[in-house]
Coordinates of C-alpha atoms in Angstrom, one line a residue:
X1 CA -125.2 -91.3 -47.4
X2 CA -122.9 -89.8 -45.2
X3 CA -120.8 -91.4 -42.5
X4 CA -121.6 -92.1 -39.1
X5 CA -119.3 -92.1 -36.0
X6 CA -118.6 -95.8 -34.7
X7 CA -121.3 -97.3 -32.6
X8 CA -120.2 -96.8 -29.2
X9 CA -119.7 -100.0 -26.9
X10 CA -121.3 -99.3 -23.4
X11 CA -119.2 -100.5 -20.8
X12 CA -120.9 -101.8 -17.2
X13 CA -122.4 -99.4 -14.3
X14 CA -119.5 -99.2 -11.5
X15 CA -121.2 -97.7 -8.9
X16 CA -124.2 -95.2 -8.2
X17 CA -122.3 -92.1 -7.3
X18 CA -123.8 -88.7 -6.6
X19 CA -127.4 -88.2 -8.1
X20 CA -127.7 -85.8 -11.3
X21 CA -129.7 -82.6 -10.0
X22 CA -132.1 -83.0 -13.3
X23 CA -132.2 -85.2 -16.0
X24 CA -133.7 -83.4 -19.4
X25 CA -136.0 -86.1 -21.4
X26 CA -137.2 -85.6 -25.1
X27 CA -134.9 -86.4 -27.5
X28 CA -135.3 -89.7 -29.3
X29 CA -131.6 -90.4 -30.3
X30 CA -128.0 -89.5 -28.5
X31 CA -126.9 -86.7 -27.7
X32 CA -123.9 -85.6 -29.2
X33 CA -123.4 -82.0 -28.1
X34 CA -124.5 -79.6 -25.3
X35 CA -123.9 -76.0 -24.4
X36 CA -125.1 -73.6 -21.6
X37 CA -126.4 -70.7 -22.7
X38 CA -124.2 -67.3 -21.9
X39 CA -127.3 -66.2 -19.6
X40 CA -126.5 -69.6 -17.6
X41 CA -130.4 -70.0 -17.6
X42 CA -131.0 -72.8 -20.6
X43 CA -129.0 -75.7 -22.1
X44 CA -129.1 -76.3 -25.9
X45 CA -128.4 -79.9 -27.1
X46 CA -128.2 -81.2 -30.4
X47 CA -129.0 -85.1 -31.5
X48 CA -128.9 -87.9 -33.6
X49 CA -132.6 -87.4 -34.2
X50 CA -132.0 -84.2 -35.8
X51 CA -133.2 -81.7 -33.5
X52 CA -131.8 -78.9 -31.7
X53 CA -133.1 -78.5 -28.5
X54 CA -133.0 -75.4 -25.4
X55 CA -134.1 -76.9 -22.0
X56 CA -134.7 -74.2 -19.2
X57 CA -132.6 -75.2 -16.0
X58 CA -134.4 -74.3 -13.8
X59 CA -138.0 -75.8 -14.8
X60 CA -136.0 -79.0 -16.2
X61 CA -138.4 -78.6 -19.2
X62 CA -137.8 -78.2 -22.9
X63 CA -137.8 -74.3 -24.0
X64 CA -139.6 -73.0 -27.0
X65 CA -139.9 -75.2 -30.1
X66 CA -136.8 -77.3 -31.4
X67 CA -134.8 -76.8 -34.2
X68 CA -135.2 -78.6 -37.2
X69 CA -133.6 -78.5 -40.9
X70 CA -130.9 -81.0 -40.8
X71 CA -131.3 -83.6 -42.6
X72 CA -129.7 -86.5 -40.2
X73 CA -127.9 -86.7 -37.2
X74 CA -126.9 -83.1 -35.4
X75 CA -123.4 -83.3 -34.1
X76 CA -122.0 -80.4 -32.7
X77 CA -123.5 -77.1 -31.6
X78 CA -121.2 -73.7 -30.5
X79 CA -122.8 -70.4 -29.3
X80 CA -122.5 -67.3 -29.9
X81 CA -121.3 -64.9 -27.1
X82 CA -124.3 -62.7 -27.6
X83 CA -126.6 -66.1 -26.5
X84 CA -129.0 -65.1 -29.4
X85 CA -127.2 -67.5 -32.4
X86 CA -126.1 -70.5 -32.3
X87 CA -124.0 -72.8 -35.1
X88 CA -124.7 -76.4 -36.0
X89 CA -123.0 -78.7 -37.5
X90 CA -124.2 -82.6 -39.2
X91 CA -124.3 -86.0 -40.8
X92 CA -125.6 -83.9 -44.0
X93 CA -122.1 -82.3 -44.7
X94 CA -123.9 -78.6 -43.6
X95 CA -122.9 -75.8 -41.4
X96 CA -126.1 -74.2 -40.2
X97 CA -127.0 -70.5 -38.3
X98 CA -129.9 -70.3 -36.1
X99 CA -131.5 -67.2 -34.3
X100 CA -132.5 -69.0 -31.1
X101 CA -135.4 -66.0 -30.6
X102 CA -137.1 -66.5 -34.1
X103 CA -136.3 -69.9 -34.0
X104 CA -135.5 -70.1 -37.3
X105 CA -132.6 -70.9 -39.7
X106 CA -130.3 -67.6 -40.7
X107 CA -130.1 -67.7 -44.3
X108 CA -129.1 -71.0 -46.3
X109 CA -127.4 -74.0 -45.0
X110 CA -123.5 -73.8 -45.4
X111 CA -122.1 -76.6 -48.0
X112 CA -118.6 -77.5 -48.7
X113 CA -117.6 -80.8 -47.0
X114 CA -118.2 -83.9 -48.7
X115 CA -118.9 -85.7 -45.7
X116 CA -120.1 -85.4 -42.1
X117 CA -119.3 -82.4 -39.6
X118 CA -118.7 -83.7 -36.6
X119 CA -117.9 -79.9 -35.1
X120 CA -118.2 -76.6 -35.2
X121 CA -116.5 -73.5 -33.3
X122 CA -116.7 -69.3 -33.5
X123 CA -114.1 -67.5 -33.1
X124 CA -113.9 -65.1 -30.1
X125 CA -114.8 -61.7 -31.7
X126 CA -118.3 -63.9 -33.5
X127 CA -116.7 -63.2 -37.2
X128 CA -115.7 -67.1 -38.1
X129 CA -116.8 -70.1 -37.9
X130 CA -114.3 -73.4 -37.9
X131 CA -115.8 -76.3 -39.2
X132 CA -114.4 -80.0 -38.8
X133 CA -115.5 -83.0 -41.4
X134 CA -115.0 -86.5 -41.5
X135 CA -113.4 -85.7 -45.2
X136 CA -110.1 -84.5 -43.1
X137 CA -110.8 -80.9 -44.2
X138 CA -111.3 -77.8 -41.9
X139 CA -112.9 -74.8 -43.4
X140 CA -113.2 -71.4 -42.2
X141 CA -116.1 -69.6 -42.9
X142 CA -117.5 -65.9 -42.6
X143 CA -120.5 -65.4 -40.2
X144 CA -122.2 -62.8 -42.0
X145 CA -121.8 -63.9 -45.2
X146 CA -121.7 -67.5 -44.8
X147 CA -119.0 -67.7 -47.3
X148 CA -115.8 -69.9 -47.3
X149 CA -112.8 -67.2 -46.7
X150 CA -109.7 -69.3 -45.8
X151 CA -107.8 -71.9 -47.6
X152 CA -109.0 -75.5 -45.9
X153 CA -106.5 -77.5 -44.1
X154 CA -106.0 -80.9 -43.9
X155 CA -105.5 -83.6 -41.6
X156 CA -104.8 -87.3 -42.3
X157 CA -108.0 -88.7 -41.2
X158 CA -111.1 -87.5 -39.9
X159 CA -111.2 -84.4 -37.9
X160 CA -113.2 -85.2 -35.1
X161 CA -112.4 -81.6 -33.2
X162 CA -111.7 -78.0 -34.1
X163 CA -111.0 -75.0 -31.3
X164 CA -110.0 -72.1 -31.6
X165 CA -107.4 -70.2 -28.9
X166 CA -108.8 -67.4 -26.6
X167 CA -106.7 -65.1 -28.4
X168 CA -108.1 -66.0 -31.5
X169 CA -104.9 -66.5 -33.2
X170 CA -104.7 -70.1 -33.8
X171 CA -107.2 -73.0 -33.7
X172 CA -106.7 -76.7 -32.7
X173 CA -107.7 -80.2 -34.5
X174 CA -108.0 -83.4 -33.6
X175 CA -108.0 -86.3 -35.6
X176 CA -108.6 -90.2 -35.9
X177 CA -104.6 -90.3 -37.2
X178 CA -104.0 -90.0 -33.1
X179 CA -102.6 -86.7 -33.9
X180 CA -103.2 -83.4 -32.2
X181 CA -102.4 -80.3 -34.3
X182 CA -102.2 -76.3 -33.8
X183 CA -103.0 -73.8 -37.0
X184 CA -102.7 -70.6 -38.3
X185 CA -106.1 -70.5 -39.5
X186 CA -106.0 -67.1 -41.6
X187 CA -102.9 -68.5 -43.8
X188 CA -103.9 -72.3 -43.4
X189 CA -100.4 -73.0 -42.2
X190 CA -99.8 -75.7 -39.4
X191 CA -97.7 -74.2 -36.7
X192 CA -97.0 -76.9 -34.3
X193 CA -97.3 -80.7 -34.6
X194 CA -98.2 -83.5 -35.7
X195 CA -98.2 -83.9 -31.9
X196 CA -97.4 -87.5 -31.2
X197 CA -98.4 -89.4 -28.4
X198 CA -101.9 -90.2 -28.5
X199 CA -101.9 -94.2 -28.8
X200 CA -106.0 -94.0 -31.2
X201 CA -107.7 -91.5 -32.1
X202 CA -108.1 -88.3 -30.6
X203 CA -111.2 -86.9 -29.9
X204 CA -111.0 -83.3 -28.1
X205 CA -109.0 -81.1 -26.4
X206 CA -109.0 -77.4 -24.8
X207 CA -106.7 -74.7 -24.2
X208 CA -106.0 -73.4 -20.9
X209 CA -106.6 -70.0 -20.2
X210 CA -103.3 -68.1 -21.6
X211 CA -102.9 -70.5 -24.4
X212 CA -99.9 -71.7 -23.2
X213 CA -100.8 -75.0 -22.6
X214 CA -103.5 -77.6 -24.5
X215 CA -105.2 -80.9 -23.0
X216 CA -106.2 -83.6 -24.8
X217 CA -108.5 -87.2 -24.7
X218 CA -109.6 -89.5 -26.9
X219 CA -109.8 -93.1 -27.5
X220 CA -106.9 -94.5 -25.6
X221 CA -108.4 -93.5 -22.7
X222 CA -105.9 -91.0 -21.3
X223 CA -105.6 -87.1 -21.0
X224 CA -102.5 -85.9 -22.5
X225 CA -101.1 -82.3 -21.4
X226 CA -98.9 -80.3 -24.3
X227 CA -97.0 -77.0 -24.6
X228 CA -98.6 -75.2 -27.5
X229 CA -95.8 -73.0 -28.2
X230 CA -93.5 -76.8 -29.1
X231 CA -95.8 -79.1 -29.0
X232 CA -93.8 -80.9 -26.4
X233 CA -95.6 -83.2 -24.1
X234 CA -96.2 -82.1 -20.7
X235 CA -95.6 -85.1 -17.7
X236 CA -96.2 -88.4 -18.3
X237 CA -100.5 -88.9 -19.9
X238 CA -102.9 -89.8 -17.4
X239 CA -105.1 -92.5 -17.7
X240 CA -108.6 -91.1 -17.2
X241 CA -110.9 -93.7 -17.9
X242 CA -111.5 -97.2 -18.7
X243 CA -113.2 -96.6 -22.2
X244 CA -113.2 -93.9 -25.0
X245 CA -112.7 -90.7 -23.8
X246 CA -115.3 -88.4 -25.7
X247 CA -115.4 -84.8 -25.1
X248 CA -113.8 -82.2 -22.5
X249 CA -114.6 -79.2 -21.1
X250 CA -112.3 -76.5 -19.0
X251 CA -114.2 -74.3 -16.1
X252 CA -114.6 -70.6 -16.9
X253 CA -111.7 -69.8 -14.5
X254 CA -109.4 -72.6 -15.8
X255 CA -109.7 -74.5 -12.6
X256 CA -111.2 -77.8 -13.0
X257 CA -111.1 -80.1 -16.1
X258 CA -114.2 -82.3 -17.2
X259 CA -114.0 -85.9 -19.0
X260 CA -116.9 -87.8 -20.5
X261 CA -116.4 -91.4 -21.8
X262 CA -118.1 -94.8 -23.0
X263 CA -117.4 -96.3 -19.6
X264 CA -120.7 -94.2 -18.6
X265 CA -118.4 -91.9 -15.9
X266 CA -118.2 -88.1 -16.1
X267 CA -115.3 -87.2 -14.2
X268 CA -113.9 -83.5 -12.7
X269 CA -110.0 -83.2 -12.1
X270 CA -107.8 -80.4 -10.7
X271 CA -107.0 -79.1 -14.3
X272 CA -103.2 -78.0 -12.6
X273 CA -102.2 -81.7 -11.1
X274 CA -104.9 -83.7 -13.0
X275 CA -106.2 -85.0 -9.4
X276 CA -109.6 -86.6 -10.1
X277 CA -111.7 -84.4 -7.5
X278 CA -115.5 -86.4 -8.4
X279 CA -117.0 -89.2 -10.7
X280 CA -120.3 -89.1 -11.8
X281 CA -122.3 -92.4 -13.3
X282 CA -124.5 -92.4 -15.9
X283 CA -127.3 -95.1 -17.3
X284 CA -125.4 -95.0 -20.6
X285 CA -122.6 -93.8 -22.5
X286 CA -121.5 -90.1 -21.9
X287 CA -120.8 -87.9 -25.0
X288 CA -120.7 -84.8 -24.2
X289 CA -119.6 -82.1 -21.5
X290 CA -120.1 -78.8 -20.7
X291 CA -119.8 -76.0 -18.2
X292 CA -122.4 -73.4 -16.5
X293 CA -121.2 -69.8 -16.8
X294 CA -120.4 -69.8 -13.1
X295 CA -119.0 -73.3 -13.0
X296 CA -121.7 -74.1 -10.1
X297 CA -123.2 -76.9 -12.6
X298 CA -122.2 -79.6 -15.1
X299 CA -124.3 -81.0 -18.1
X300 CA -123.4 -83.9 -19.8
X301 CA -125.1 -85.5 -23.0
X302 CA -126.0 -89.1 -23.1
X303 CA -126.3 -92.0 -25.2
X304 CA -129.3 -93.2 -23.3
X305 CA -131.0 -90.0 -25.1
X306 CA -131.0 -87.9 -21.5
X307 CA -129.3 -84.7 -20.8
X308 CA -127.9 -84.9 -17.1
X309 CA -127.3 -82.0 -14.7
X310 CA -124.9 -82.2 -12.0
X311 CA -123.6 -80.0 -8.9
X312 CA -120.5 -79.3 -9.1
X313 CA -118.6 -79.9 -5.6
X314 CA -117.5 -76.4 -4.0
X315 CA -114.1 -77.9 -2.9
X316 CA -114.0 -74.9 -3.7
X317 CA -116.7 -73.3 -1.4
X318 CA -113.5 -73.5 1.0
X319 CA -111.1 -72.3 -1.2
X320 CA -110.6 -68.5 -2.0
X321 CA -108.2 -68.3 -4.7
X322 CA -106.9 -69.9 -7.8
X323 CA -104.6 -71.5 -6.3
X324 CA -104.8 -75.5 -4.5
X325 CA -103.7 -75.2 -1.3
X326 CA -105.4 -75.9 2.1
X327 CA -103.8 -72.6 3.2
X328 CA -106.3 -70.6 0.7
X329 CA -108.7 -71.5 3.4
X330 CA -110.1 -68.3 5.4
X331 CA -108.1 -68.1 9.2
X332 CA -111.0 -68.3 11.8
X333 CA -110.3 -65.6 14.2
X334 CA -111.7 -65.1 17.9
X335 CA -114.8 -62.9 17.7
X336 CA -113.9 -59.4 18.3
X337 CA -110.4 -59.8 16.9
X338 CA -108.6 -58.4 14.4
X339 CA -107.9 -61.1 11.4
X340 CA -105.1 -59.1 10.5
X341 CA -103.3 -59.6 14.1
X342 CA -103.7 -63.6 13.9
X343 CA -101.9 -64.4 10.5
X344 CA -105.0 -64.4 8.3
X345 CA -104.0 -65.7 5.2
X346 CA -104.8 -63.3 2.2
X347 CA -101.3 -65.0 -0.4
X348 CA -100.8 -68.7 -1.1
X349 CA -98.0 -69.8 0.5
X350 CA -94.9 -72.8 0.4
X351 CA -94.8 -74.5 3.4
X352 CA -91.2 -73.2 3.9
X353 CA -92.7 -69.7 3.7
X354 CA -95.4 -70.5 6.2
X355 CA -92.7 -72.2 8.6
X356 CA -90.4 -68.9 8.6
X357 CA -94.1 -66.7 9.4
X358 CA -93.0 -64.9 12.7
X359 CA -94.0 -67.2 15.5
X360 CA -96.7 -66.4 18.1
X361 CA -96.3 -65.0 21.6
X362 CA -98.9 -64.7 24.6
X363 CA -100.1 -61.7 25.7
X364 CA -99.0 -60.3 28.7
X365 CA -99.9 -61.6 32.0
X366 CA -100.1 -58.7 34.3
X367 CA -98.7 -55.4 34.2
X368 CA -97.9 -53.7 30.3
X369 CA -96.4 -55.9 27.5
X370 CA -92.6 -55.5 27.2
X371 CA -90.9 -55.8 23.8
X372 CA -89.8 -59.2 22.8
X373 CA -87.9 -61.0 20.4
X374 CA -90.3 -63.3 17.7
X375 CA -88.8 -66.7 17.4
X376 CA -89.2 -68.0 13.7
X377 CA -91.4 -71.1 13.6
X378 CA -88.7 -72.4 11.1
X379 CA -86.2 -73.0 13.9
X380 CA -88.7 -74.6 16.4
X381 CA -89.7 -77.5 14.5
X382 CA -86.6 -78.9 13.9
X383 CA -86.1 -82.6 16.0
X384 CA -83.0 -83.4 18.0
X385 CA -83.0 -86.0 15.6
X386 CA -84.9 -86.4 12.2
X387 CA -86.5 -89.6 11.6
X388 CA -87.1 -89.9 7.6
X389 CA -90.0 -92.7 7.0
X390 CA -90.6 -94.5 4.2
X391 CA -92.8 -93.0 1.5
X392 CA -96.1 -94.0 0.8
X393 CA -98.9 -93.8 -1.8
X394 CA -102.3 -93.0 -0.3
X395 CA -105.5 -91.6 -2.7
X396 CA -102.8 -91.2 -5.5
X397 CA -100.7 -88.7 -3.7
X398 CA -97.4 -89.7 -2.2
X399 CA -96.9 -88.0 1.4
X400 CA -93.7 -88.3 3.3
X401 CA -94.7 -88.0 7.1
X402 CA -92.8 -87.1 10.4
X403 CA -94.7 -88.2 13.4
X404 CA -94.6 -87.2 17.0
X405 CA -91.3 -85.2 16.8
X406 CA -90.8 -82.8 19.8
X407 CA -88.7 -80.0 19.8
X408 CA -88.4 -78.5 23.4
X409 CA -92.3 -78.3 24.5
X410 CA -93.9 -78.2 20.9
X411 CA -95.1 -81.2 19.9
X412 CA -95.5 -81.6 15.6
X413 CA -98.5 -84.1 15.6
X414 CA -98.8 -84.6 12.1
X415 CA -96.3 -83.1 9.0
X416 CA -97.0 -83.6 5.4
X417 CA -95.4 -82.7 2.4
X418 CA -98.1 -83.6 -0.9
X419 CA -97.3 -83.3 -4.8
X420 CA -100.5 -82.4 -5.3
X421 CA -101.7 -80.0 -2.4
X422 CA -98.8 -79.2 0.5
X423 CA -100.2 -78.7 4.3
X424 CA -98.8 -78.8 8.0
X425 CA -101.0 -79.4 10.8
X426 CA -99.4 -78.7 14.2
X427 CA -100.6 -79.0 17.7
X428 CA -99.6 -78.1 20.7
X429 CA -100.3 -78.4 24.9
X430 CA -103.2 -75.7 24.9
X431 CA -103.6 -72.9 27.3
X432 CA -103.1 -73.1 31.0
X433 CA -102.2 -71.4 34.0
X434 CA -98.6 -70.9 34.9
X435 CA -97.2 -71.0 38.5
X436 CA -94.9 -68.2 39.7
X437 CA -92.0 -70.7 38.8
X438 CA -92.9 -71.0 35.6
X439 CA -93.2 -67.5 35.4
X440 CA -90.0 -66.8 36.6
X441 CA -88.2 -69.4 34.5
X442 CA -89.8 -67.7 31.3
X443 CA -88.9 -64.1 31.9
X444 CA -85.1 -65.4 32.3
X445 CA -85.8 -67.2 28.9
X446 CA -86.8 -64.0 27.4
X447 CA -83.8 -62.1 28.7
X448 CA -81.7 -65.2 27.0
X449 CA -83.6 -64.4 23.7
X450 CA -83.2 -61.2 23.6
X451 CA -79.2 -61.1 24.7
X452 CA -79.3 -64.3 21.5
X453 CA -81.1 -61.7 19.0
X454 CA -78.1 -59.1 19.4
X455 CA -75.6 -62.0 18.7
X456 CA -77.1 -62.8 15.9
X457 CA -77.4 -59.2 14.4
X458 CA -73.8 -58.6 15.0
X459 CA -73.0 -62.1 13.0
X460 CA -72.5 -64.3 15.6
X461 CA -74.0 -68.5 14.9
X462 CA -77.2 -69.6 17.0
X463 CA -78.3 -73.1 17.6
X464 CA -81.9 -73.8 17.1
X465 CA -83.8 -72.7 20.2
X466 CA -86.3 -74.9 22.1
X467 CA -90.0 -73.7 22.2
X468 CA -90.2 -72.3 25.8
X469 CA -93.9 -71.9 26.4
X470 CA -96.4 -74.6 27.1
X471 CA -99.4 -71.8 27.7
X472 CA -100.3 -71.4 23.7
X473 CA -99.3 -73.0 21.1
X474 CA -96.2 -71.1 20.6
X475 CA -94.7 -70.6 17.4
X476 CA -98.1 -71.7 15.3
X477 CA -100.5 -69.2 14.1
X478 CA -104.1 -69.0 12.1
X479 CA -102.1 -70.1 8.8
X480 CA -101.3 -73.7 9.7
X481 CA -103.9 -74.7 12.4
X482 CA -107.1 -73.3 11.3
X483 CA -108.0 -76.0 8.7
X484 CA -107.6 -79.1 11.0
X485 CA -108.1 -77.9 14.6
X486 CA -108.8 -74.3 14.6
X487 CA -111.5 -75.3 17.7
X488 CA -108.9 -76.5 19.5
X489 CA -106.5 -73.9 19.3
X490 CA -105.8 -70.4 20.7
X491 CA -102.9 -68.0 19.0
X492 CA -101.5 -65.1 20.1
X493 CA -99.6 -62.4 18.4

């Protein structure tokens, strides 16, 4: 008899959370592995009954008949890219091939290990196959042929995890021996590590998308960040959950990191800052994790024998680029309008960059527009005198505020500078009427900007100038307002 993973110790319900979208019913033991299909239309599971099972999303029903041939518990199932084979991996010490269409086993059960496989991974092009055993070995091993080709490597206690990079080049173990290690699996060389740090055992990790970088989780709980090129650590580890940290999965574009653990949570973070963006609960333990092709859905693998199926929140349906910033967001632009004369934001941006963005000006009153000098926001926001306030932790972010500074006749409501996401919201007195005064007063102004901008190109200093135009909100534009009070708020260029 082989061994078994350690019973896992089921930690109380928190709180309700979202609801799962479907729950999949019809294994009779945990589930220790699931994968989307390439098509994004099925989920395949493996359990500890022994089956492998495809589940069509959108019926929530089981798909075809499941696979059977291992002897004991199925642990660990990896897909090929062409969605018609898949690899499995079990308590009886084989490394199996299945045609999902035929339903059948491809050729003989691969033996080798001397005890459990706990996982299994292809390699990019579909030619090899990594396999992890609880005998500390990992083997490499020809598709076609089902042959052993490389040299094994060893670890110092059981291999729990095997990956290999997107390049191909390399492949990553994790081990009970808290130890996270990087390979060069054709000479059966270790490159980088041990990687020290982990506190227990270490259960899974993934690469980010240029290899650069590798995240890891396991039993102590936290998610560890490491350069793969040194194996340095990356920041200080974040602790993710309250229990064992099972399994984790990276979206397709790298943006959003998935953790499963005993405490029954699934959690998403910002893969970049490791911000925790949702929590879901689950009846039982959570094993396993995976991604939909477009990253619209999560499935997680349970202990309670269910297969959950999540949404994943489109934080996201509001943001248009890689990158996490509140400026990603679209501008909103006055029907009829040209987005590309308000500032529309198509770049991410600093907020330095944003404050030096050409500031607004009205359009013309009566009679043609006349040339005029554009003030940089930069200079209008700074106070007659700065007031620095204390800074202060709020939803794990640390913001250092300035509130209800005025500079001339613009009024800076709200300024925030986050380690995590960076944003300015300004506001400003909103369009009105000027009297023939006013009028008056602001054409002299202009004159005085204009004489200012020819001193300034021929070297001379300039103070700071004072907004001078209550009738817009002068000096803002579509990049900083539209998030927070785009209804409120008319900009001219």
């Amino acid at each position: 008899m082989s061994t078994s993973p350690p019973e896992p110790v089921q930690a109380p319900v928190e709180d309700s959370g979202p609801s799962p979208v479907k729950t999949f019913k019809g294994h009779e033991s945990f589930v220790w592995s699931v994968s989307f299909v390439p098509n994004g239309h099925e989920i395949v599971s493996a359990s500890g009954d022994g089956s492998i099972r495809t589940w069509d999303i959108e019926t929530g029903e089981e798909s075809g008949d499941a696979l059977l041939g291992h002897e004991e518990q199925v642990y660990s199932v990896a897909l090929l890219l062409d969605g018609q084979r898949l690899v499995s991996g079990g308590q009886d010490k084989s490394v199996r091939v299945w045609d999902l269409g035929t339903r059948e086993l491809v050729g003989r059960p691969w033996e080798g290990h001397s005890d459990s496989v706990f996982c299994v991974d292809v390699s990019p092009d579909g030619s090899f196959v990594a396999s992890a055993s609880y005998d500390s070995l990992i083997s490499i091993w020809d598709l076609d042929s089902g042959e052993k080709v490389f040299e094994e490597m060893r670890c110092e206690g059981r291999v729990y995890f095997v990956k290999f990079s997107r390049d191909g080049s390399k492949l990553v173990t994790c081990s009970s021996d808290t130890h996270v290690r990087i390979w060069d699996w054709r000479e059966g060389t270790l490159l980088v590590g041990p990687m020290e740090g982990h506190e227990r055992d270490v259960a899974s990790a993934v690469w980010t998308l240029d290899d650069k970088q590798l995240i890891s989780a396991g039993y102590d709980s936290k998610i560890h960040r490491w350069d793969s090129e040194t194996g340095e650590s990356i920041g200080e580890p974040v602790v993710a959950h309250e229990e064992t940290i099972y399994s984790l999965a990276l979206s397709s574009d790298g943006s959003i990191l998935a953790s499963v653990s005993s405490d029954r949570s699934a959690k998403l973070w910002d893969a970049s800052t490791l911000e925790l963006l949702a929590t879901f609960w689950h009846e039982g333990i959570a094993l396993s994790v995976s991604f939909s092709p477009d990253n619209k859905l999560l499935a997680t693998g349970c202990y309670d024998h269910l297969i959950y199926l999540w949404n994943v929140p489109q934080l996201e349906g509001d943001k248009q680029s890689k990158n996490d910033s509140f400026f990603d967001l679209p501008a909103t632009v006055p029907p009829g309008e040209n987005p590309k004369m308000q500032g529309a934001q198509t770049d991410s941006l600093t907020i330095e960059e944003l404050l030096d963005f050409p500031a607004t000006l009205r359009p013309p009153q009566n009679g043609p527009a006349k040339p005029a000098h554009r003030k940089r926001f930069l200079g209008r926001l700074i106070p007659r005198r700065r007031q620095r306030l204390p800074s202060e932790v709020h939803g794990g972010t640390e913001l250092q505020e300035s509130k209800n500074v005025k500079q001339g006749r613009l009024r800076a409501i709200r300024v925030a500078a986050a380690k995590a996401k960076k944003f300015i919201v300004v506001m400003g007195n909103g369009p009105r009427k000027r009297t023939p005064v006013e009028n008056e007063e602001n054409a002299e102004e202009e004159g005085e900007e204009e004489e200012e901008e020819s001193n300034e190109e021929q070297g001379h200093s300039r103070a700071p100038d004072s907004d001078s135009d209550s009738d817009s909100v002068h000096g803002c534009c579509w990049r900083c307002c539209h998030w927070m009070c785009y209804e409120m708020v008319t900009c001219y260029l």
